[in-house]
Coordinates of C-alpha atoms in Angstrom, one line a residue:
X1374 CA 55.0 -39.6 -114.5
X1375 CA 56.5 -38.8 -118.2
X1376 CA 56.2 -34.8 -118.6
X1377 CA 54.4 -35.1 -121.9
X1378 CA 51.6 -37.4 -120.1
X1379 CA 51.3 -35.4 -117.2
X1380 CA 47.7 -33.5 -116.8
X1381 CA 47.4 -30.5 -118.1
X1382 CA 43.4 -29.9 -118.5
X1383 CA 41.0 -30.4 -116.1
X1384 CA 37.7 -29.3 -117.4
X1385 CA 34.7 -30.3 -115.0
X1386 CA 32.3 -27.4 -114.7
X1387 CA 28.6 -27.3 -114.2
X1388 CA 28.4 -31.2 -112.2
X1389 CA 27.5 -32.2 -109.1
X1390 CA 30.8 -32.1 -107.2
X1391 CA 30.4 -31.3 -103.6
X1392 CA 32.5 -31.6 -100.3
X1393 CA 35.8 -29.7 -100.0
X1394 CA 38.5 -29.5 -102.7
X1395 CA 41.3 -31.9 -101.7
X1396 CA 44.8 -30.4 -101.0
X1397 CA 46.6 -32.3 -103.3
X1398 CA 47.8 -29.9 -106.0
X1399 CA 51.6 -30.0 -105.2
X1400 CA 51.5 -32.4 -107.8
X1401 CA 49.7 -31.0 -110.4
X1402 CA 52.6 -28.9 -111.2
X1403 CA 51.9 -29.0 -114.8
X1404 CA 48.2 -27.8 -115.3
X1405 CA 47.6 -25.0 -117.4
X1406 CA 43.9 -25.0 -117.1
X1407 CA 41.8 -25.9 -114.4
X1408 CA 37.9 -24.9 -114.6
X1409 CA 35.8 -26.4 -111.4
X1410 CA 33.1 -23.3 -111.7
X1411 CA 29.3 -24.2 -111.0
X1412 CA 29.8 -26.8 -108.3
X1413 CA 28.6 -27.7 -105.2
X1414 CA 32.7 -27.4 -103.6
X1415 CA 32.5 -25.8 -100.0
X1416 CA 35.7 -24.9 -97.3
X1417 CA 38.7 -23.1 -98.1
X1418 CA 40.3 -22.9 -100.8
X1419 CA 43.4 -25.5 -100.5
X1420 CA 47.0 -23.7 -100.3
X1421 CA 48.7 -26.5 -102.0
X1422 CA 46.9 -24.4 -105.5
X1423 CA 50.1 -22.5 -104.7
X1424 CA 52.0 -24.9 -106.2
X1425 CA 50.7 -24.6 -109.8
X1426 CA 53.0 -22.6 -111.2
X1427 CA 51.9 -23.4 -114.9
X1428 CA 48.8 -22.5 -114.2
X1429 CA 47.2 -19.7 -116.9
X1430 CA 42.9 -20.1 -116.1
X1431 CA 41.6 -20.7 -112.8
X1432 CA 37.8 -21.1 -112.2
X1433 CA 36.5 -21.8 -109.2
X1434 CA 33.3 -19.6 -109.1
X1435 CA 29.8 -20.4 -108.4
X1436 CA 30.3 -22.5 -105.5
X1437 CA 30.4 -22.5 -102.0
X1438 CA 34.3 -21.4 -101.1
X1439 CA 34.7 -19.8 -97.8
X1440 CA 38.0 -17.7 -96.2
X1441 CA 40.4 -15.8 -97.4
X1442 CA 42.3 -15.9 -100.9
X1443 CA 45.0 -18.1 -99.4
X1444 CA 48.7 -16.3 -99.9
X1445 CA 50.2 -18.9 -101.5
X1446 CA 48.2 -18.0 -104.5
X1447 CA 51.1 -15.9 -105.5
X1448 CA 53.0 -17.8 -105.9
X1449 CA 50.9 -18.8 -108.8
X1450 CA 53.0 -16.7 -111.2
X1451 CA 51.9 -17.1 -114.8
X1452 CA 48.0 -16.5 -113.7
X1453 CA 46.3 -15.2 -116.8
X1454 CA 42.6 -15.1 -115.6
X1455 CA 41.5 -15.9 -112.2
X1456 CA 37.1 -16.0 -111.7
X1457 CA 36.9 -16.5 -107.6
X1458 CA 33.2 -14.9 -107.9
X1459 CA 29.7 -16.0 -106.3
X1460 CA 31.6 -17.4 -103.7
X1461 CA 31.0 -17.4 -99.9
X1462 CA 35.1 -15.3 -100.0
X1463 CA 35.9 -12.9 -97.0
X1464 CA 38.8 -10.5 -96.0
X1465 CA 40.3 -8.2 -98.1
X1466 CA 41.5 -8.3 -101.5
X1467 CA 45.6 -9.1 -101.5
X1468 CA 48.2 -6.2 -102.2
X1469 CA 49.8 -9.3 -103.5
X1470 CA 47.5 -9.8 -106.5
X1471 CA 49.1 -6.6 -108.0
X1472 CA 52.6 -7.1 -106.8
X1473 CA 53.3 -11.0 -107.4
X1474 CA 50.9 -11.5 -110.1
X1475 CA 52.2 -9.6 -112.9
X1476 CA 50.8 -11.4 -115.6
X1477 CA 47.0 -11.3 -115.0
X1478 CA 44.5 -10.0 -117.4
X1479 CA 41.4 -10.8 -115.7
X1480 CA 40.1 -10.7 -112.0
X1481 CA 36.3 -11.5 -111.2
X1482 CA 35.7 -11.4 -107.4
X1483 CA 31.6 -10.5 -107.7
X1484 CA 29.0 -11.6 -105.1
X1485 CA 31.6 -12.7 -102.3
X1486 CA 31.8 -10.8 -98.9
X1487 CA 35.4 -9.1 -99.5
X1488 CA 35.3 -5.5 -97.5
X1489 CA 38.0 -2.3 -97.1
X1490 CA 39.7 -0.4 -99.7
X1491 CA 40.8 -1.5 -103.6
X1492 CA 44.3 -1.8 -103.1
X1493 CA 46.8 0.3 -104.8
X1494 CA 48.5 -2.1 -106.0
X1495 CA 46.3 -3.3 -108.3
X1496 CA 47.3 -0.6 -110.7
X1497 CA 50.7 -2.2 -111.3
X1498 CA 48.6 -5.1 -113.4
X1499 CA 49.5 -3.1 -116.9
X1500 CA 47.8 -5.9 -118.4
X1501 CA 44.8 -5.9 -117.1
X1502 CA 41.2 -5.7 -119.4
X1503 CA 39.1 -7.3 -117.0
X1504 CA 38.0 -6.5 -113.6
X1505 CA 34.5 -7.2 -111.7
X1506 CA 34.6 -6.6 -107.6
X1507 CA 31.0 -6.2 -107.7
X1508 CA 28.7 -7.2 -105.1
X1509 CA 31.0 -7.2 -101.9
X1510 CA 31.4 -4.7 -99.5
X1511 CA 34.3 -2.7 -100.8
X1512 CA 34.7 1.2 -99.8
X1513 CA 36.9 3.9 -99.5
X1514 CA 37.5 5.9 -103.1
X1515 CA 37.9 4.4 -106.7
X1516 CA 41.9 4.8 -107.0
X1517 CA 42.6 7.5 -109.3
X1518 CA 45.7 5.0 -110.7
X1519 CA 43.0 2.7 -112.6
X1520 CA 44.6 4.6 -116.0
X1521 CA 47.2 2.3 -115.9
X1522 CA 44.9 -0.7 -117.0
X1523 CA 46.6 -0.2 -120.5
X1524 CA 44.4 -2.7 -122.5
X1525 CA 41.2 -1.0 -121.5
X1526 CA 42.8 2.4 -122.9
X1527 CA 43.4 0.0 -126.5
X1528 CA 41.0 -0.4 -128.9
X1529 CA 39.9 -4.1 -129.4
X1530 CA 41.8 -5.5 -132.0
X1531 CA 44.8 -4.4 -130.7
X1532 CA 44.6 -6.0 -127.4
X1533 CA 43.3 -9.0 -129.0
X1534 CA 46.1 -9.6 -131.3
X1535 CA 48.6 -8.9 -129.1
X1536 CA 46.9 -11.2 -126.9
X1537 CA 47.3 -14.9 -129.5
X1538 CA 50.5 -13.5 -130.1
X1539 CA 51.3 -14.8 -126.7
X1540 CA 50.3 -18.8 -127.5
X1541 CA 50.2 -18.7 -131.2
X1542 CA 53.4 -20.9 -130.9
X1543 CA 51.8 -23.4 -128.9
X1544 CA 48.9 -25.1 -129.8
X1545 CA 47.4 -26.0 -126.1
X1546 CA 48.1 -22.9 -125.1
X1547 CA 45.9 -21.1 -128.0
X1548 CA 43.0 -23.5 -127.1
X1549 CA 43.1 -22.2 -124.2
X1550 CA 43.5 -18.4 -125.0
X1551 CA 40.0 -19.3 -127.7
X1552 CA 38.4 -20.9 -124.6
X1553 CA 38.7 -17.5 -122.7
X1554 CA 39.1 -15.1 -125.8
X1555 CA 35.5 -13.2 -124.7
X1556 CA 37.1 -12.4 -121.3
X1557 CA 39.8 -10.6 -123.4
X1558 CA 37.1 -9.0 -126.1
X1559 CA 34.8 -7.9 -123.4
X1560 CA 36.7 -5.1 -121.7
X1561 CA 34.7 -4.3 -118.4
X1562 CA 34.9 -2.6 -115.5
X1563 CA 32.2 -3.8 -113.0
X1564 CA 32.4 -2.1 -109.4
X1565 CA 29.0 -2.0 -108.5
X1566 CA 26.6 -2.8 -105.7
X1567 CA 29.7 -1.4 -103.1
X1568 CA 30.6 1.2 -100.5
X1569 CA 32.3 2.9 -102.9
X1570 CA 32.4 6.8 -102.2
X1571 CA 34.1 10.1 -103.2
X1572 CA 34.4 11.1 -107.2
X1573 CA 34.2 9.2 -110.1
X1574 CA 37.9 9.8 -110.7
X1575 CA 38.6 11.9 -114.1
X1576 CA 40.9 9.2 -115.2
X1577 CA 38.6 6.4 -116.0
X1578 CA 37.9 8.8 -119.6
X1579 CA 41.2 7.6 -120.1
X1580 CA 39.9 3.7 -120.7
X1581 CA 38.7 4.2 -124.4
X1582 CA 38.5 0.4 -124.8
X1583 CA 36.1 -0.1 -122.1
X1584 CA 33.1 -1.7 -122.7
X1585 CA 31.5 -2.0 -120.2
X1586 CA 31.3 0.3 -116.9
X1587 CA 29.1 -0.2 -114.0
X1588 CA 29.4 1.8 -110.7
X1589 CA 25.8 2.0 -110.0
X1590 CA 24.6 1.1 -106.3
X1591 CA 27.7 3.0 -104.4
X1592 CA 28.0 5.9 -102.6
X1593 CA 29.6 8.1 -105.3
X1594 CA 29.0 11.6 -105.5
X1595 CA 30.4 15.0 -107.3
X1596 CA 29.8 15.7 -111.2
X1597 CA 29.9 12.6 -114.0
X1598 CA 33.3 13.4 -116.0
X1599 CA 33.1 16.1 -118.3
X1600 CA 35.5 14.0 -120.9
X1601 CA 32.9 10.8 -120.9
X1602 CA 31.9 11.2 -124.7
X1603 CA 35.5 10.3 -125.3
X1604 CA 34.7 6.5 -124.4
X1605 CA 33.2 5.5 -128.0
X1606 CA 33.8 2.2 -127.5
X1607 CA 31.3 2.0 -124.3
X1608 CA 28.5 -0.8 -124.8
X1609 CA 27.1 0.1 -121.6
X1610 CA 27.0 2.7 -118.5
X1611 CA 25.2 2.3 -115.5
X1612 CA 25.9 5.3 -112.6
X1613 CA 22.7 4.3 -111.5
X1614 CA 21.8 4.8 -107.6
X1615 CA 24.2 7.2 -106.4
X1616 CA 24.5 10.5 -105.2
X1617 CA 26.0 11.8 -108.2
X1618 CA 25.1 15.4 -109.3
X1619 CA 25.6 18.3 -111.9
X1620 CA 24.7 17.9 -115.4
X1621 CA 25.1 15.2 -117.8
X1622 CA 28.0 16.3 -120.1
X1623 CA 26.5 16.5 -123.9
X1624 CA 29.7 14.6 -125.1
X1625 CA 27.4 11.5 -123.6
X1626 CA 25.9 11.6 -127.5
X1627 CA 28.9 11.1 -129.2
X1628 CA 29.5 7.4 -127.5
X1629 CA 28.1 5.9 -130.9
X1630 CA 27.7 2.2 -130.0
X1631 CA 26.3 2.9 -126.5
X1632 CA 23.0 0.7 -126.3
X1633 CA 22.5 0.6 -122.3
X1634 CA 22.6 4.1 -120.3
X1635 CA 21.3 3.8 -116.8
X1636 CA 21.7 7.3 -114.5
X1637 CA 19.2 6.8 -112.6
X1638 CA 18.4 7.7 -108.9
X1639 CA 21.0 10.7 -108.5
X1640 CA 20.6 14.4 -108.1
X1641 CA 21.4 15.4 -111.1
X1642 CA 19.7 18.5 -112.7
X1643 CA 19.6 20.3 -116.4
X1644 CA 18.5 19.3 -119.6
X1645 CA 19.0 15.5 -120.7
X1646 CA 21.4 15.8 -123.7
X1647 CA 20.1 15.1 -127.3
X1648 CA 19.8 13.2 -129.3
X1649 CA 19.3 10.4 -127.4
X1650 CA 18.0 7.0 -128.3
X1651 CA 17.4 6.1 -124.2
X1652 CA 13.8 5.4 -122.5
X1653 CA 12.7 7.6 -119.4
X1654 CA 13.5 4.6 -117.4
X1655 CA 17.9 5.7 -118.1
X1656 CA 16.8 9.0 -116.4
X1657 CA 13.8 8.3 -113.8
X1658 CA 15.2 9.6 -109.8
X1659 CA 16.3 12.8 -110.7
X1660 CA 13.7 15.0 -110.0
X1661 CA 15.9 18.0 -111.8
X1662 CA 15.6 16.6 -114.7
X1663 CA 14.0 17.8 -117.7
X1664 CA 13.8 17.5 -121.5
X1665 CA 13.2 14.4 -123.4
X1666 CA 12.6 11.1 -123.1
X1667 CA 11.3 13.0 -120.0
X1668 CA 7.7 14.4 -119.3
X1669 CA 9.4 17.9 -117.6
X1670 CA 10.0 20.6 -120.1
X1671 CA 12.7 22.6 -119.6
X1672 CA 12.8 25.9 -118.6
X1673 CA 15.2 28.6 -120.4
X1674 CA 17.8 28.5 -117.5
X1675 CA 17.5 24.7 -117.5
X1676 CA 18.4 25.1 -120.9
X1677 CA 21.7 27.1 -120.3
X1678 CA 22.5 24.3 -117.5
X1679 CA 24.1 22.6 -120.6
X1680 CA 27.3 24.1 -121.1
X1681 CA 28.1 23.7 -117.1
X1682 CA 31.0 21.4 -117.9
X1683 CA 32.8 23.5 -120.6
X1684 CA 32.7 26.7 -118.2
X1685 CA 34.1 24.5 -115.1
X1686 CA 36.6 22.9 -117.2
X1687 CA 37.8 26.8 -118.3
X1688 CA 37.8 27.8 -114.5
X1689 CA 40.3 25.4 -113.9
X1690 CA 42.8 27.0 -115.7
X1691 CA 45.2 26.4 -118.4
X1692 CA 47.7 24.6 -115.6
X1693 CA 45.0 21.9 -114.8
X1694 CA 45.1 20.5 -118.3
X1695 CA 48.6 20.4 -118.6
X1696 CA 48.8 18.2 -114.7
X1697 CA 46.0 16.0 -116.6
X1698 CA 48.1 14.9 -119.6
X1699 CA 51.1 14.6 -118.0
X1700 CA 49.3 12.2 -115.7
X1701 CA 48.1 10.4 -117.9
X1702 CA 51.0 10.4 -119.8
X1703 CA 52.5 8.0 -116.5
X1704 CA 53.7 11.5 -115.2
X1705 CA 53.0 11.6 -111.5
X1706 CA 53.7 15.4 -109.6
X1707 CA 53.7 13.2 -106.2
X1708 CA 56.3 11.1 -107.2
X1709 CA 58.4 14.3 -108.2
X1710 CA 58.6 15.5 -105.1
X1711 CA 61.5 13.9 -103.4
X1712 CA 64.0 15.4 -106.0
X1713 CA 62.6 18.9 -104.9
X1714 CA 63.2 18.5 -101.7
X1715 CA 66.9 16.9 -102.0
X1716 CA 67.7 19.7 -104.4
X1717 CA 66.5 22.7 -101.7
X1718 CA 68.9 20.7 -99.1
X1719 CA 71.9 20.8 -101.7
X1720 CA 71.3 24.6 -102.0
X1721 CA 70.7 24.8 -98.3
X1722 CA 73.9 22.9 -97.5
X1723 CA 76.1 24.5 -100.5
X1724 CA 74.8 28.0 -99.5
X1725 CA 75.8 27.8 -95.6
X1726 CA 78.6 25.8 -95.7
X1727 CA 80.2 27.5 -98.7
X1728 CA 80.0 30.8 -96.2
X1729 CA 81.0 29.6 -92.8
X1730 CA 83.6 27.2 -94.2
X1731 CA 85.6 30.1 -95.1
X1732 CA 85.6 32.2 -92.3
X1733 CA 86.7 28.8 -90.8
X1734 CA 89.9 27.9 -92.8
X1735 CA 90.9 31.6 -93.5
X1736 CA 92.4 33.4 -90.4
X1737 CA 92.2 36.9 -92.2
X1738 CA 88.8 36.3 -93.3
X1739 CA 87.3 35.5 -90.0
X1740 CA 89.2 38.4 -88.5
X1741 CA 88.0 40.7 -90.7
X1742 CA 84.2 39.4 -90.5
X1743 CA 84.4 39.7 -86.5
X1744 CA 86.0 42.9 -86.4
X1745 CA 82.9 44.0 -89.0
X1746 CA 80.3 42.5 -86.5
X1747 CA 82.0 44.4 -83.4
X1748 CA 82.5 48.1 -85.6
X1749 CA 78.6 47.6 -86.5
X1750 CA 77.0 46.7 -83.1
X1751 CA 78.9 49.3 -81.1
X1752 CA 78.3 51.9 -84.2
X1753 CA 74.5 50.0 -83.4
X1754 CA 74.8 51.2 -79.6
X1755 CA 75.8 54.4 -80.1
X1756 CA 72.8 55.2 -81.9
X1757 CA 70.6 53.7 -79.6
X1758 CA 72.1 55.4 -77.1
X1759 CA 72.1 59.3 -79.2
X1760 CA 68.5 58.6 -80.1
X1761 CA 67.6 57.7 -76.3
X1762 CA 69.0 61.3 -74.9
X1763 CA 67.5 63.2 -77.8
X1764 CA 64.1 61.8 -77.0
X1765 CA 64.5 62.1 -74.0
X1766 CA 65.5 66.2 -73.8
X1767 CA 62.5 66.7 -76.1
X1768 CA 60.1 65.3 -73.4
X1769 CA 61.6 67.4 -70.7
X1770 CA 61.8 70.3 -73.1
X1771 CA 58.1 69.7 -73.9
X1772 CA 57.1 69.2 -69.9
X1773 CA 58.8 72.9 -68.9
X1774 CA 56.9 74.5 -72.0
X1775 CA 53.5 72.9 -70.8

């Protein structure tokens, strides 16, 4: 088939199709775009979609896919977007989608059956302004790496343009980036309805560009970031149903175009910041709440509650701000380490060897240090032996007195 003819499209969402895809893709080796969502497809996924290595945008959601994410999928280099969700998906989610997939911008896995940790490696996806894992079975801790999601740290029309400036030069190409040009304006986070547990890691204030961020229905618990009013761009929040506690941080006001706040169903305690344009309904669970939208008044050490997160952040000292931005900065102590440790051996070995290997090439040296080491442990026996007979004459002298 002539190159210029071959099939580069294939647009056929929201029909009727049903039965299992066919594994016939090895020859589809020029498709860009391929959009199958809202089906009636079941079985695996075929591996021969491993052989699309034009492909950009790949929907396959809202069907009826079971198994794993095959492996050849990585092979799938110049992935853009990839929307697996409301699927009947299992296993775990790939190490390889971080390490093989470089280019992706956009993951949605929701309402599938995946289970264990959130790899690592998802954090080397710079790129990356989109991710939902929500509704699975994922647990274990939210990796504290998710800083390195550089596009959700941008504000929106900078990830935007740099975005076209990809395809700009080629016009199917930028009909494609318009066709999926909300996935890159809507900068979300979505990692709810989980197993999630531990902290809500201080480095998601870090994502500025967010939009959206759901973690409600985990098992997250410890204090809501003190730095959280630094997300202005925020649309939405929902911590909803956790076990989070402490006070919510006042800075919560200053996220200007916040129009959906859900905390609800946590233990935390304090006086609700103000002002606040949020119903009752944002708040309702924790029974330590007070102040408006709520009923409970607060009390004058409810009051005080407020300034919780200033003191704590004092407490940690001066050396715990300066770890944050370096951190964030891409500085990692961790990684540090190794040239510590080689650097105490190259003292260690300097230091020993530069001593013993003298006494072992210089003849008059090594004499001389020997002949120190006998003078000093018979001058060393001596006294022992001096001490021994004075101690032991007093004794005697003191038993004939007695």
């Amino acid at each position: 088939m002539n190159e210029s003819n071959a099939l580069r499209i294939l647009n056929l969402p929201g029909n009727y199709l049903s039965g299992s895809l066919l594994d016939c893709w090895i020859h589809g080796q020029n498709l860009i775009y391929l959009n199958l969502r809202s089906n009636q497809l079941s079985g695996q996924i075929p591996k021969s979609i491993g052989h699309l290595i034009n492909l950009n945008w790949l929907f396959l959601d809202y069907n009826n896919l079971s198994g794993e994410i095959p492996q050849s999928f990585q092979n799938c280099t110049s992935l853009i977007f990839l929307d697996l969700g409301n699927n009947s998906l299992s296993g775990s989610i790939p190490t390889w989608l971080g390490e093989s997939l470089e280019n992706l911008r956009g993951i949605s896995l929701h309402h599938n059956a995946f289970k264990g940790n959130i790899p690592l490696q998802l954090c080397q996806l710079r790129d990356l302004s989109f991710l939902d894992f929500s509704f699975n079975s994922l647990s274990g801790p939210i990796p504290l790496c998710i800083n390195n999601f550089f596009p959700m740290a941008e504000k929106e029309a900078e990830i935007v343009q740099e975005a076209f400036s990809i395809y700009r030069y080629d016009r199917l190409k930028s009909r494609m980036w318009k066709l999926g040009i909300n996935y890159f304006l809507d900068k979300s986070m979505d990692l709810s309805h989980n197993m999630l547990s531990g902290e809500i890691p201080r480095e998601v204030t870090t994502l500025i560009g967010l939009t959206h961020l759901n973690l409600s229905n985990n098992y997250l618990k410890g204090a809501i970031p003190c730095d959280i009013g630094v997300m202005k761009s925020l649309n939405s929040l929902d911590l909803s149903s956790n076990q989070l506690s402490g006070t919510i941080p006042s800075g919560i006001s200053d996220v200007t175009y916040l129009e959906e706040l859900n905390l609800s169903y946590n233990n935390l305690s304090g006086k609700v910041p103000s002002p606040n344009n949020f119903s009752a309904h944002a708040f309702i669970g924790n029974h330590n709440l007070c102040g408006p939208p709520l009923t409970k008044n607060c009390s004058a050490n409810e009051s005080l509650e407020k300034t919780e997160c200033n003191s704590d952040r004092k407490s940690e000292g001066q050396n715990d701000g300066i770890q944050e931005k370096e951190h964030r900065h891409g500085f990692d102590p961790f990684k540090e380490k190794p040239s510590f440790y080689i650097s105490v051996a190259i003292g260690f070995f300097t230091g020993f060897w530069g001593f013993w290997a003298t006494l072992v090439f210089c003849k008059s040296w090594r004499h001389a240090y020997f002949c120190f080491l006998g003078n000093m442990g018979d001058k060393i026996c001596v006294c022992v032996v001096v001490t021994t007979a004075r101690l032991r004459r007093k004794f005697q002298r003191d038993q004939v007195v007695e």
